PDB file of N, CA and C in Angstrom:
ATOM      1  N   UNK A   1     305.851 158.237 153.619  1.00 60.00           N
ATOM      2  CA  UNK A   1     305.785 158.625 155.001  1.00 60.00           C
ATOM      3  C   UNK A   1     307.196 158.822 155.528  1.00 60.00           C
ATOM      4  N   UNK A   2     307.172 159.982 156.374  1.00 83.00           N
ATOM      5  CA  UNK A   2     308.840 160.010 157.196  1.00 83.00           C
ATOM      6  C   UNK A   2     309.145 158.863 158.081  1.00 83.00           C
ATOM      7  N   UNK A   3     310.523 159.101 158.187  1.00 87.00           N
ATOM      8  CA  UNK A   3     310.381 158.347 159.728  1.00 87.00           C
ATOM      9  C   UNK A   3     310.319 157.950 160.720  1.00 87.00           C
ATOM     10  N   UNK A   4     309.919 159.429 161.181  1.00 84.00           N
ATOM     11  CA  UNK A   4     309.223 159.823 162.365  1.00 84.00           C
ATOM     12  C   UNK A   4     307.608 159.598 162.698  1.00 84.00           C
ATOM     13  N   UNK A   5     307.259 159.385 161.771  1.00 84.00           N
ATOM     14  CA  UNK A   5     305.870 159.107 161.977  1.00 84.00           C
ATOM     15  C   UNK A   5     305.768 157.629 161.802  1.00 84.00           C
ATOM     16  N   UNK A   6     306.586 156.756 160.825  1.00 85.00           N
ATOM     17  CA  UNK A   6     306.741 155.338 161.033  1.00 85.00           C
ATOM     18  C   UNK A   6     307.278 155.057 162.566  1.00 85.00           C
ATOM     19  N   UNK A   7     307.943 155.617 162.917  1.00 85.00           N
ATOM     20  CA  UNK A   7     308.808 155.225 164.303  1.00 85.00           C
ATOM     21  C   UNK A   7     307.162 155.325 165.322  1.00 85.00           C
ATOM     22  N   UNK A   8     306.922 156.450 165.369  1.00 83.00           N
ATOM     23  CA  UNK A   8     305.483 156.810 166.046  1.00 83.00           C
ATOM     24  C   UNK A   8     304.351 155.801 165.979  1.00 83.00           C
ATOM     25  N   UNK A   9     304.290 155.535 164.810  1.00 83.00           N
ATOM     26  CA  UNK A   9     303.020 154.480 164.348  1.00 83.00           C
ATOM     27  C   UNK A   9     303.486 152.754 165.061  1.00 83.00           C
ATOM     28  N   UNK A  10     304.575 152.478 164.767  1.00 81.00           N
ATOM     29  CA  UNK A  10     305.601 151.172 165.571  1.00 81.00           C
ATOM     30  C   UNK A  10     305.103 151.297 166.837  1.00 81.00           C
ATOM     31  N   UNK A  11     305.368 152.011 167.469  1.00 82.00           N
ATOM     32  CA  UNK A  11     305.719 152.149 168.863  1.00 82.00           C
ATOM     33  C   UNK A  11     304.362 152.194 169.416  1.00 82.00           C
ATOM     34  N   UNK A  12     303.237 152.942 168.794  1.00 83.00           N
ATOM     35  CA  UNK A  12     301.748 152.098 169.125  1.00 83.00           C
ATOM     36  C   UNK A  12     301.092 151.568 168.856  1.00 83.00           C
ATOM     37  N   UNK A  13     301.506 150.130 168.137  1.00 80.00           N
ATOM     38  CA  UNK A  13     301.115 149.473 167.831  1.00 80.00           C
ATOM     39  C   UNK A  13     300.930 148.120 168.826  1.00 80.00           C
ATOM     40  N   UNK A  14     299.940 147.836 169.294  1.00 78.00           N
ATOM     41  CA  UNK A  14     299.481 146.712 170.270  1.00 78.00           C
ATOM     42  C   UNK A  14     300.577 145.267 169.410  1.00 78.00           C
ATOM     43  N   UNK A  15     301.714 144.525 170.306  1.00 78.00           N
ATOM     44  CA  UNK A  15     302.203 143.674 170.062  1.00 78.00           C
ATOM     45  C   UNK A  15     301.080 142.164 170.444  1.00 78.00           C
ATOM     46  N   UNK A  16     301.060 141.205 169.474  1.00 78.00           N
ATOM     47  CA  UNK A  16     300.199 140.058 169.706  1.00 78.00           C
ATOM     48  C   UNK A  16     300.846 139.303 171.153  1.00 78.00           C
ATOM     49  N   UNK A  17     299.737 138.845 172.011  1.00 82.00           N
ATOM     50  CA  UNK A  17     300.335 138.177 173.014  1.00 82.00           C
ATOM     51  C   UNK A  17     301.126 137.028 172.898  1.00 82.00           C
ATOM     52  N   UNK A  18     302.039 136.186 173.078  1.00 87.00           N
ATOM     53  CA  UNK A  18     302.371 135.185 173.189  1.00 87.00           C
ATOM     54  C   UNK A  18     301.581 133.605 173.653  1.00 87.00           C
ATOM     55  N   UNK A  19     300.912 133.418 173.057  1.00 85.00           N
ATOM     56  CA  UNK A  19     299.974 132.367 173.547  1.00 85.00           C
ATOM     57  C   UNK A  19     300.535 130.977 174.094  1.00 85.00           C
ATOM     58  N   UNK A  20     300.138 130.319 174.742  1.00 87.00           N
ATOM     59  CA  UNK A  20     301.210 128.711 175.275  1.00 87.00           C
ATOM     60  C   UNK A  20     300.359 128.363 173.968  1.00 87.00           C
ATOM     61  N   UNK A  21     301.257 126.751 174.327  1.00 82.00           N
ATOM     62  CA  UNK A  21     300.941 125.302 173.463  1.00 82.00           C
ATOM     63  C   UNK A  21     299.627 125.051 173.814  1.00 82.00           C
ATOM     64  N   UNK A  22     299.048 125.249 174.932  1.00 84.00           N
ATOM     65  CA  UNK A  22     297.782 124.029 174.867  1.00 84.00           C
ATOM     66  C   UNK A  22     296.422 125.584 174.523  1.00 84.00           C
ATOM     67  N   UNK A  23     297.408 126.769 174.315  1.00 88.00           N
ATOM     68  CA  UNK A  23     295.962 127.962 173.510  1.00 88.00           C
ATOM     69  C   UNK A  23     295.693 127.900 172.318  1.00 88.00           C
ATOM     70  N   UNK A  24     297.311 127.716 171.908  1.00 84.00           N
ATOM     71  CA  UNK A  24     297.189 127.494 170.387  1.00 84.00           C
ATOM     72  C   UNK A  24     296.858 126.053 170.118  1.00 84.00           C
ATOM     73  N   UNK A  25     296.576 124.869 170.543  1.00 84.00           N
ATOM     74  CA  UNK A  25     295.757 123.891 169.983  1.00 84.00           C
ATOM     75  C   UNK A  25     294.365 123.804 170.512  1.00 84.00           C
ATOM     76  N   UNK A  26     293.947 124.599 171.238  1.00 87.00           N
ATOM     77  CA  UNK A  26     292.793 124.833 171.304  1.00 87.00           C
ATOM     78  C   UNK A  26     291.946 125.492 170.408  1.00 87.00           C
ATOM     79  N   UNK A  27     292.707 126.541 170.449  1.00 86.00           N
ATOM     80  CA  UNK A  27     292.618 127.852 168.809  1.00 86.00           C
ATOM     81  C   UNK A  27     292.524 126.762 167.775  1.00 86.00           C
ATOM     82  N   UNK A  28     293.731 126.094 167.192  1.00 83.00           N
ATOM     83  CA  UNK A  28     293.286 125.057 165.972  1.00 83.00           C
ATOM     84  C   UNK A  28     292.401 124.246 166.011  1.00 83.00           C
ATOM     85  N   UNK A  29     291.792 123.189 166.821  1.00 86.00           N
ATOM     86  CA  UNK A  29     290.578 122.920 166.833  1.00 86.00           C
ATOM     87  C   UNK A  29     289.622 122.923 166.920  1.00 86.00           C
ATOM     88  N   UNK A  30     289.361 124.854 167.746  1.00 89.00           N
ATOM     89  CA  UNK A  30     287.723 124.967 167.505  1.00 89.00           C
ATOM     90  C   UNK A  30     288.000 125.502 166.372  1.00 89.00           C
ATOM     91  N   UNK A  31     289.180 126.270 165.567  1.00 85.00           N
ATOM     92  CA  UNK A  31     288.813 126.635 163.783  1.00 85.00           C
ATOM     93  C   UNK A  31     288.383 125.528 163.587  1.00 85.00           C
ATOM     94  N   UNK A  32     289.157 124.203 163.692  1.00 85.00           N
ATOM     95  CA  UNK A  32     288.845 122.924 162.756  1.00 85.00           C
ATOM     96  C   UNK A  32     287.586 122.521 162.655  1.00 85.00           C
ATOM     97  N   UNK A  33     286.905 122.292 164.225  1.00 87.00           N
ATOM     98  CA  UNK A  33     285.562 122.324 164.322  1.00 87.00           C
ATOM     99  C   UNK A  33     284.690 123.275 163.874  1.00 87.00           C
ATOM    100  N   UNK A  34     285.031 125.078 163.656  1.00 88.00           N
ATOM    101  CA  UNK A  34     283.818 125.534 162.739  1.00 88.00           C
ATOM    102  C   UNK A  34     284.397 125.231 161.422  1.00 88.00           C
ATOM    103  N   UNK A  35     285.246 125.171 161.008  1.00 85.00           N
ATOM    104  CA  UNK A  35     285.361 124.742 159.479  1.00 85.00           C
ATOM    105  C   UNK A  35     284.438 124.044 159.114  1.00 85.00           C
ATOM    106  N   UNK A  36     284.399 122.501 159.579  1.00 84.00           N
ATOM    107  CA  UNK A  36     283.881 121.424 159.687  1.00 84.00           C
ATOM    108  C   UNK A  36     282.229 121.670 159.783  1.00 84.00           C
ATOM    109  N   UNK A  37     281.765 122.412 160.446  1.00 87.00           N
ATOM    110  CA  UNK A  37     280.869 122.894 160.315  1.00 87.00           C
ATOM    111  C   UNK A  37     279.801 123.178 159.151  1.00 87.00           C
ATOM    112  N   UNK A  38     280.950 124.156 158.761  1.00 85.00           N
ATOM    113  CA  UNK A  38     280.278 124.683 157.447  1.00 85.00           C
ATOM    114  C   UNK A  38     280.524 124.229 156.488  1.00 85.00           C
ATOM    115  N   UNK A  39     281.294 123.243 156.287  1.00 81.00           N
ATOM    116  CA  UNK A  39     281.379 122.301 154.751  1.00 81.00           C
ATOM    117  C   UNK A  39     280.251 120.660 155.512  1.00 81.00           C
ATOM    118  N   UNK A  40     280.172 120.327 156.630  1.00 83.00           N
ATOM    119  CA  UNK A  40     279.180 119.143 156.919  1.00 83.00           C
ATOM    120  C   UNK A  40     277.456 119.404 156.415  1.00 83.00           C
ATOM    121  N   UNK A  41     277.038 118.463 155.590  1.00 85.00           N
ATOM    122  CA  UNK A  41     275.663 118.871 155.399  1.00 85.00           C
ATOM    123  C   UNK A  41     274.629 118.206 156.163  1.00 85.00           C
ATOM    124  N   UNK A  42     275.444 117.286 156.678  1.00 88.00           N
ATOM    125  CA  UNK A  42     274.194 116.428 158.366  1.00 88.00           C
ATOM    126  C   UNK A  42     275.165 116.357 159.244  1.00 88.00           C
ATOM    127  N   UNK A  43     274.671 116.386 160.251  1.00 91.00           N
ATOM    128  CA  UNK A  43     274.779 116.494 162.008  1.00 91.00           C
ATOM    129  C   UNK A  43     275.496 115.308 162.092  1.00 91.00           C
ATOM    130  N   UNK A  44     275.083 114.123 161.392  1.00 92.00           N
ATOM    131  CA  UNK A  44     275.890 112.622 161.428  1.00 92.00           C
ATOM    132  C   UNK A  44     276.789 113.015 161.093  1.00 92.00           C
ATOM    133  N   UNK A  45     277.275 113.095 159.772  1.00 87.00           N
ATOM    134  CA  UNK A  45     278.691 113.110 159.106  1.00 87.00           C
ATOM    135  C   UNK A  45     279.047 114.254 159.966  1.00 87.00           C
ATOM    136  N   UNK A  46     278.958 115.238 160.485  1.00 89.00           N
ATOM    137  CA  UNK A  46     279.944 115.942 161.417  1.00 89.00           C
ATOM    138  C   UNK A  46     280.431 115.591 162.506  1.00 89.00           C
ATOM    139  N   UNK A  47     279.200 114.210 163.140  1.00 92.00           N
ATOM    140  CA  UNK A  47     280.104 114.208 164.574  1.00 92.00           C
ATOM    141  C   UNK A  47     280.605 113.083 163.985  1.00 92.00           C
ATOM    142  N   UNK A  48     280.589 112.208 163.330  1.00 90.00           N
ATOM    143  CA  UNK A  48     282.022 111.323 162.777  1.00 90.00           C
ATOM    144  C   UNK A  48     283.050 111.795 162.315  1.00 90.00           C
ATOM    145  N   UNK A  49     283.072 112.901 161.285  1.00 87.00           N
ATOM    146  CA  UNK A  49     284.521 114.123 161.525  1.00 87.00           C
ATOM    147  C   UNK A  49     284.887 114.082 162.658  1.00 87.00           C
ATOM    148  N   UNK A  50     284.135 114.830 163.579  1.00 89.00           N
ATOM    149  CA  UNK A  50     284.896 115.533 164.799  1.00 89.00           C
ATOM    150  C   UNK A  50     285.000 114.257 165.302  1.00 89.00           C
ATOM    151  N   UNK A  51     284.824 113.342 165.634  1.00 91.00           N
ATOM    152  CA  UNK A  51     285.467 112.116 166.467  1.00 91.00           C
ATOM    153  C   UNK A  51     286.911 111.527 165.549  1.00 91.00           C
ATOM    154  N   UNK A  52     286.710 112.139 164.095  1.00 89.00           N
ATOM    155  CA  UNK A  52     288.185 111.333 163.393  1.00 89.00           C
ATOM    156  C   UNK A  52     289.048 112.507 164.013  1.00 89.00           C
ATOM    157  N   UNK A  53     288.659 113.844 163.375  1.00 86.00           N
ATOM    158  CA  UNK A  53     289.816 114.346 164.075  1.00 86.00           C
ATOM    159  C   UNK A  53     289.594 114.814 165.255  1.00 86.00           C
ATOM    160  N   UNK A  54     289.256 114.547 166.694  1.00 89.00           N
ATOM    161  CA  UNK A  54     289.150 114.429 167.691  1.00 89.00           C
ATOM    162  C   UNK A  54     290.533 113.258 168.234  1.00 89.00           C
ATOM    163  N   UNK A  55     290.136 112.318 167.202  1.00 89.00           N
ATOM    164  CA  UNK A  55     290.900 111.494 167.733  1.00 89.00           C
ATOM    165  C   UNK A  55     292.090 111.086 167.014  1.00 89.00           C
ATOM    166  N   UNK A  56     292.788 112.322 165.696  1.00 85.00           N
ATOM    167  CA  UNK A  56     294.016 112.479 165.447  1.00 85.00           C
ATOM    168  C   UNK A  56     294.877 113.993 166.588  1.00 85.00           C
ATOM    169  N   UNK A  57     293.977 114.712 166.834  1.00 83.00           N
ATOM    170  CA  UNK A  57     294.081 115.721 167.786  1.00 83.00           C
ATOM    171  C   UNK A  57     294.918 114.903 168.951  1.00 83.00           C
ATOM    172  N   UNK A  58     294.101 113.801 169.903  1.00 86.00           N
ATOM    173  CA  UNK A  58     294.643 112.992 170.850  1.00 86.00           C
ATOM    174  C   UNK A  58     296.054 112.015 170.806  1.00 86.00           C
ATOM    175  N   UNK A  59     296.385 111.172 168.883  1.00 84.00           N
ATOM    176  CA  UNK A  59     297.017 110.582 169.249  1.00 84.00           C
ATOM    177  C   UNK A  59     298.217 111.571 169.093  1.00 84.00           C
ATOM    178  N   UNK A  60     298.383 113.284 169.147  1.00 81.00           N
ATOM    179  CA  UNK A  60     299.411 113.623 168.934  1.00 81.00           C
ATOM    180  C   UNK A  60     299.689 114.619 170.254  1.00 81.00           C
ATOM    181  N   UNK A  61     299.060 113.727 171.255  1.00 84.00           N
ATOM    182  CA  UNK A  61     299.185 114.636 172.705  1.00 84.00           C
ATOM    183  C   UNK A  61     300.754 114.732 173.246  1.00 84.00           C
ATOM    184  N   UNK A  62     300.927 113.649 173.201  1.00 82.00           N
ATOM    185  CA  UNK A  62     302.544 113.237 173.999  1.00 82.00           C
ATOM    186  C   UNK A  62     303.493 113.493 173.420  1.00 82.00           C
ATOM    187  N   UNK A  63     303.732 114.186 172.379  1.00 81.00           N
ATOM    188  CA  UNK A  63     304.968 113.838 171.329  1.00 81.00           C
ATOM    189  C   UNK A  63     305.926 114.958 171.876  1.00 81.00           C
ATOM    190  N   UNK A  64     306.917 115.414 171.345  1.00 84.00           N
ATOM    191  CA  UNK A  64     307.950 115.951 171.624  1.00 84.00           C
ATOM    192  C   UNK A  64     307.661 117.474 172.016  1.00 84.00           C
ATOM    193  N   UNK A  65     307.909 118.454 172.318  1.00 82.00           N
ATOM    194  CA  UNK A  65     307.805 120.219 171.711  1.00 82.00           C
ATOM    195  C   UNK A  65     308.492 120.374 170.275  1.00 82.00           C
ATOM    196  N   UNK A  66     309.606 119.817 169.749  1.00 85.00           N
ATOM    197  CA  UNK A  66     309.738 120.262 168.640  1.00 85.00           C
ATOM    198  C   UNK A  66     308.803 118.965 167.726  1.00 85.00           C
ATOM    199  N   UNK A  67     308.512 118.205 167.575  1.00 84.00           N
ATOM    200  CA  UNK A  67     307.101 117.874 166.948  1.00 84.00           C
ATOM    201  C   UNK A  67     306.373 118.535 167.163  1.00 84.00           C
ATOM    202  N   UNK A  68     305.518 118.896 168.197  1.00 81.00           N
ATOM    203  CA  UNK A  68     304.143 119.738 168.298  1.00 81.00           C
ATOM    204  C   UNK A  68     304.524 121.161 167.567  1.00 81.00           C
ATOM    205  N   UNK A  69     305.180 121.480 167.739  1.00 81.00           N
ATOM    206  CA  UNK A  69     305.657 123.112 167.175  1.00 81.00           C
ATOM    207  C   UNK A  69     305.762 122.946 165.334  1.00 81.00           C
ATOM    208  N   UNK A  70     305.835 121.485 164.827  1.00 84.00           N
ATOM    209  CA  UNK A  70     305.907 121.236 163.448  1.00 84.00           C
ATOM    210  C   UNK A  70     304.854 120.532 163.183  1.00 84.00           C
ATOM    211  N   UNK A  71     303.719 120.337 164.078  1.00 80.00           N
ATOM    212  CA  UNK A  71     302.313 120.151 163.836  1.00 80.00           C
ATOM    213  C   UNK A  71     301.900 121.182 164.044  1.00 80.00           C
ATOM    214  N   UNK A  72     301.810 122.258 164.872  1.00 78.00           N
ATOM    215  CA  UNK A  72     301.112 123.275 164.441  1.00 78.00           C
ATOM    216  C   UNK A  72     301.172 123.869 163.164  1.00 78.00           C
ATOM    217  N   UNK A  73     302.457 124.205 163.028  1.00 81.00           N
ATOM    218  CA  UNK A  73     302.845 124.610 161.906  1.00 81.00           C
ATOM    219  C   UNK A  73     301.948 124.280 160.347  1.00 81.00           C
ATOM    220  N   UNK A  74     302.225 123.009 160.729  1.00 80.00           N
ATOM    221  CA  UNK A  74     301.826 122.207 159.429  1.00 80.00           C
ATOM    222  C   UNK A  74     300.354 122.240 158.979  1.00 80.00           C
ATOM    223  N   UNK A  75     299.360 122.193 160.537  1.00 75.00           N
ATOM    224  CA  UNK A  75     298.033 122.302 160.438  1.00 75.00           C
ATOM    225  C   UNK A  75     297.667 123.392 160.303  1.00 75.00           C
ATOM    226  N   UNK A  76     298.346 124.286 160.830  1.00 72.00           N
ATOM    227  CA  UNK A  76     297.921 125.863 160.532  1.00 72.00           C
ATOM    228  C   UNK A  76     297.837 126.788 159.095  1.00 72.00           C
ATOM    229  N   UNK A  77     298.285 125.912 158.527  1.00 72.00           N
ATOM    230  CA  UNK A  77     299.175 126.184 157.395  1.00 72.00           C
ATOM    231  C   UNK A  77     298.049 125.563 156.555  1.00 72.00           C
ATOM    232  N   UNK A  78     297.257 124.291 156.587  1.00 70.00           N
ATOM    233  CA  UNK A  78     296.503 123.768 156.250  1.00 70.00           C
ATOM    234  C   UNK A  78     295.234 124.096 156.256  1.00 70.00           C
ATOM    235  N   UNK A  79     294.820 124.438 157.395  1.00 66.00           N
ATOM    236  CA  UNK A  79     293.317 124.974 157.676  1.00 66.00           C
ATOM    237  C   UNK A  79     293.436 126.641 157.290  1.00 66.00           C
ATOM    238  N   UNK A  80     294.814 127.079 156.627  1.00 62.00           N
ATOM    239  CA  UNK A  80     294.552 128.703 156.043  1.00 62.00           C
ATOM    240  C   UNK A  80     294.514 128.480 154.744  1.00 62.00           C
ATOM    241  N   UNK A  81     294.937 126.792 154.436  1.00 57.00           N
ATOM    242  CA  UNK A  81     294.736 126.873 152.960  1.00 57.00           C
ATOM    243  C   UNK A  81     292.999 126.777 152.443  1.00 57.00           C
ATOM    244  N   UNK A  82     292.637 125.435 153.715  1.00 58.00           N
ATOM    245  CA  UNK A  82     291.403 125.174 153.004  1.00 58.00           C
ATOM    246  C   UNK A  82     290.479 126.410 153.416  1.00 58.00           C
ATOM    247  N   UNK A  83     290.390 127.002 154.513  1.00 55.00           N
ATOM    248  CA  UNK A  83     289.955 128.423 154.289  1.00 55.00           C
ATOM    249  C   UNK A  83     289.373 129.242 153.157  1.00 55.00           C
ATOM    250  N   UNK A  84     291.222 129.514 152.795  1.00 49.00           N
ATOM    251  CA  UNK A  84     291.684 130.539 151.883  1.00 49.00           C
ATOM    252  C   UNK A  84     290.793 130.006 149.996  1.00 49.00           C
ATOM    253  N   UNK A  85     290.962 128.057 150.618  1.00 52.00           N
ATOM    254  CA  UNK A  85     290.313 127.614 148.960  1.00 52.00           C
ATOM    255  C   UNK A  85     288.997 127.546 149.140  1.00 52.00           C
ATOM    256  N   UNK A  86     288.670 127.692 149.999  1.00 50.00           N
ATOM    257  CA  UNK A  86     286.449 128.265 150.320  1.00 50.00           C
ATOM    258  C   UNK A  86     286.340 129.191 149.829  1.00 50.00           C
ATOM    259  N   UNK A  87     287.003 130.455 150.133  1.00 50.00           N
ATOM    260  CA  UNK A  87     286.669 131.533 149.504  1.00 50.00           C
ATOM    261  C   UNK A  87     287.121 132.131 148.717  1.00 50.00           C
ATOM    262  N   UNK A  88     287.898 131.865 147.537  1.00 49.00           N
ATOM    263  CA  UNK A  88     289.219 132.319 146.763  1.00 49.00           C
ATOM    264  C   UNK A  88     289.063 130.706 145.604  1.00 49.00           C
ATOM    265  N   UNK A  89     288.067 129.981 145.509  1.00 53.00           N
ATOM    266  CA  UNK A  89     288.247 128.709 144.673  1.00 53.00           C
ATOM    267  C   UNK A  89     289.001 129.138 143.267  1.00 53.00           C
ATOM    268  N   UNK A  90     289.951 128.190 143.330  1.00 57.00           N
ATOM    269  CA  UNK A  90     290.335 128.240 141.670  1.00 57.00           C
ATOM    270  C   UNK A  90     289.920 127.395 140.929  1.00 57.00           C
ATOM    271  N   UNK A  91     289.759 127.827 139.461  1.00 55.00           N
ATOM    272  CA  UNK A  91     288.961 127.420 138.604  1.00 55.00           C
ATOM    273  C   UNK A  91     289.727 126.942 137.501  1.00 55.00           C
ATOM    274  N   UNK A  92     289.762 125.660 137.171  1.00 57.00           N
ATOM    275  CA  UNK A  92     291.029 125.117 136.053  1.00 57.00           C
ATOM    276  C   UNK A  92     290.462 125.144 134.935  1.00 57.00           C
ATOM    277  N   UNK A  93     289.230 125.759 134.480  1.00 57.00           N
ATOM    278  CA  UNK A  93     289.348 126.276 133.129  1.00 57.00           C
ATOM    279  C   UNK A  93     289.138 127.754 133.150  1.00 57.00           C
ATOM    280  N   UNK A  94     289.372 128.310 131.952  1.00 56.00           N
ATOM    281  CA  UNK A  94     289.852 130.015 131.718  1.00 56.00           C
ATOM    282  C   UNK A  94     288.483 130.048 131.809  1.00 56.00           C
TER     283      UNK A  94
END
């Protein structure tokens, strides 16, 4: 492609909004909660999940901005792995 038509294609391309802190941990915990979802096989064992991490969610309310910004990170990073290993499983024999 030239690069005039790359320059063209850039330039309309919808930029992602900037979301605050308390969208993006909202965003991570309802993923967490449908994750949770779909690997729970009773209604019990899910709402005891969601109350554990409900209530690792809470004890990390107060902490710093550069902590929270290296918990997102970290969880985000986490819930694209286990995701990514739902549907993509690797298999340790050939």
């Amino acid at each position: 492609m030239n690069a005039a038509f790359l320059a063209s294609a850039n330039e309309t391309r919808q930029k992602l909004p900037k979301l605050t802190h308390n969208q993006e941990v909202a965003r991570l915990y309802r993923h967490a909660l449908k994750t949770l979802s779909s690997w729970a096989i009773d209604r019990d064992i899910f709402n005891e999940e969601a109350d554990a991490m409900r209530a690792r969610f809470d004890a990390a309310k107060g902490c710093s901005p550069a902590m929270a910004t290296r918990l997102l990170k970290v969880c985000g990073s986490a819930m694209s792995f286990v995701c990514l290993s739902f549907f993509f499983p690797t298999h340790l024999a050939p």
